[in-house]
Tab-separated table of C-alpha atoms in Angstrom:
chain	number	residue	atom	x	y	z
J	16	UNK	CA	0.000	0.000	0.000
J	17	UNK	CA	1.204	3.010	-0.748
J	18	UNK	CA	1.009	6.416	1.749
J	19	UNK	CA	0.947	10.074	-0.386
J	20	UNK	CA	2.786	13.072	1.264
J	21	UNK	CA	-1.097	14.120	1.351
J	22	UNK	CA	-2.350	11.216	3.114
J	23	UNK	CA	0.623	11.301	5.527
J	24	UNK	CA	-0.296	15.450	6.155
J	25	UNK	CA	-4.355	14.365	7.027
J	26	UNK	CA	-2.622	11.642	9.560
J	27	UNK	CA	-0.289	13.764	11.146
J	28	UNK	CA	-2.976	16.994	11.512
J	29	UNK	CA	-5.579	14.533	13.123
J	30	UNK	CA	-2.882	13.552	15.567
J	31	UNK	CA	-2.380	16.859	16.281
J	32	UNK	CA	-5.564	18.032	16.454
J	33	UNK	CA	-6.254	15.087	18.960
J	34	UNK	CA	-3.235	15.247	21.123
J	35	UNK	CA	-3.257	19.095	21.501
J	36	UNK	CA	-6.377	19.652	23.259
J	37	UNK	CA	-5.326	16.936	25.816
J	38	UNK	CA	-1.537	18.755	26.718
J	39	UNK	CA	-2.860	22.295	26.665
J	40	UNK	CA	-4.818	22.228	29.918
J	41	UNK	CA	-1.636	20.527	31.773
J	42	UNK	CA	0.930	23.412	30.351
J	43	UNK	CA	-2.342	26.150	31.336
J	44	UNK	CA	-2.562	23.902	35.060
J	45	UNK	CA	0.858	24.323	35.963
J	46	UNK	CA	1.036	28.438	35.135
J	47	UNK	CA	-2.031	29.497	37.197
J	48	UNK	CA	-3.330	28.409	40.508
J	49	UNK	CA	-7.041	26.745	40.188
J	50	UNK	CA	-9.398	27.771	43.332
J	51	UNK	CA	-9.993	25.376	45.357
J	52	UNK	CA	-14.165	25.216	44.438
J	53	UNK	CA	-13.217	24.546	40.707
J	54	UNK	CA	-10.680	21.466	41.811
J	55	UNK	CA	-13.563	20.199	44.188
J	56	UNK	CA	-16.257	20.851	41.045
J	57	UNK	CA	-13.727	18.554	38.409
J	58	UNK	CA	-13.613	15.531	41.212
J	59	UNK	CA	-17.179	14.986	40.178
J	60	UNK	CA	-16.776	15.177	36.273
J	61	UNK	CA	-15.256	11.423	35.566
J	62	UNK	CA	-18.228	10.424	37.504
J	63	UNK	CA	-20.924	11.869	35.702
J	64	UNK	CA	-19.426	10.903	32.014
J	65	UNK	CA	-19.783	7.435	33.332
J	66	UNK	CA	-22.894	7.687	34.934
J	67	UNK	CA	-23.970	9.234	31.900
J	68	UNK	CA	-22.442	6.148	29.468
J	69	UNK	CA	-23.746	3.521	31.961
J	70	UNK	CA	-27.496	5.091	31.892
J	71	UNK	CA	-26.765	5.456	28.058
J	72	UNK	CA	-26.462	1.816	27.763
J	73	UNK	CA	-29.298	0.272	30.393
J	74	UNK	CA	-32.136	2.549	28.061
J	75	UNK	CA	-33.046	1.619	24.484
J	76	UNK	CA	-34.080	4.977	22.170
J	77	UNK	CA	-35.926	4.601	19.390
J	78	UNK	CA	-37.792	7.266	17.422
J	79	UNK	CA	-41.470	8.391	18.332
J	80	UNK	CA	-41.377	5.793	21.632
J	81	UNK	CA	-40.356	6.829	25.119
J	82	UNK	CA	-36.633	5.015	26.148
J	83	UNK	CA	-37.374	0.675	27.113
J	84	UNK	CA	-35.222	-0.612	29.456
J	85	UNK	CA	-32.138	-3.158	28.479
J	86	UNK	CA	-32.753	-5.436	30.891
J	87	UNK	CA	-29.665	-7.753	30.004
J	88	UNK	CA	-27.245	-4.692	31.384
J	89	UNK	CA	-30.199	-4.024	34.239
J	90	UNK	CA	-29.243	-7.530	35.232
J	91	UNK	CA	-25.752	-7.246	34.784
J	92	UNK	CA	-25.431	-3.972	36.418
J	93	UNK	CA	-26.734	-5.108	39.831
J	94	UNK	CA	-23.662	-7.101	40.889
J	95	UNK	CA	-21.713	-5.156	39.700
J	96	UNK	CA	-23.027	-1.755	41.344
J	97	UNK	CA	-22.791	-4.278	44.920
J	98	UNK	CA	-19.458	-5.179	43.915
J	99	UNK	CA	-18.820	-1.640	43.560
J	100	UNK	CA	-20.240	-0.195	47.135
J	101	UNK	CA	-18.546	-3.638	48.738
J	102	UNK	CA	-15.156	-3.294	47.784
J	103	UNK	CA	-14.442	0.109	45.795
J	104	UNK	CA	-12.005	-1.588	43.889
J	105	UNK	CA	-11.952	-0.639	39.763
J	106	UNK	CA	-10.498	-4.072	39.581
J	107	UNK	CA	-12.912	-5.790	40.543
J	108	UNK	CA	-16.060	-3.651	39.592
J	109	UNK	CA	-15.012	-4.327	36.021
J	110	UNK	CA	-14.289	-8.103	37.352
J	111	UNK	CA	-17.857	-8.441	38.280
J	112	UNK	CA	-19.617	-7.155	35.447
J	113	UNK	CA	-17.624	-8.823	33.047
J	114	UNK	CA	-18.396	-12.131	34.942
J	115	UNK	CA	-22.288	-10.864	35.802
J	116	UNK	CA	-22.467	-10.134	31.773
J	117	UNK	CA	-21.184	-13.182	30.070
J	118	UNK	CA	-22.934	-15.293	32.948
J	119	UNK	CA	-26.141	-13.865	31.674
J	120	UNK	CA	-25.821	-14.052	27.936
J	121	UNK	CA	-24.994	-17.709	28.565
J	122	UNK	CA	-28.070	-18.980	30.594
J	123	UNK	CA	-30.480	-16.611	29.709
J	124	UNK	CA	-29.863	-15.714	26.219
């Protein structure tokens, strides 16, 4: 296969234009000193995007109906939240619902 200086530009300005917006708030971080309610406000982001993706995935969308339940993930998602409260462990949160998944696409679908 062969790569074109062109082709090789569109990689290299994607790369770019991903990696830059993930350095420039450490370089801006280190320069200025954050307040200490704006630090305590960005402890609760990573836990909303994945409360948002996790209620993203137990609710089914379709056009002109209101949101249906996934029940498979429902079920799966019950261990796993216990697992979570129990032993607050990332390790094995993701443990359990891999196990609480496959265990439920095996005997009951």
């Amino acid at each position: 296969m062969e790569i074109t200086v062109y082709s090789l530009l569109i990689i290299l300005g994607c790369g770019l234009v991903t990696w830059l917006p993930r350095v420039i708030p450490f370089v801006l971080v280190r320069k200025i000193r954050i307040p200490d309610i704006v630090l305590r406000f960005l402890t609760y982001v990573p836990l909303c995007i994945l409360t948002a993706l996790f209620v993203q995935s137990l609710l089914i969308a379709r056009e002109g109906q209101l949101p249906q339940i996934n029940y498979e993930y429902l079920y799966a998602s019950i261990p796993t939240i216990l697992v979570a409260v129990i032993t607050k462990n990332l390790m094995w949160i993701v443990i359990a619902g891999i196990i609480s998944m496959s265990a439920i696409r095996y005997f009951l679908y």
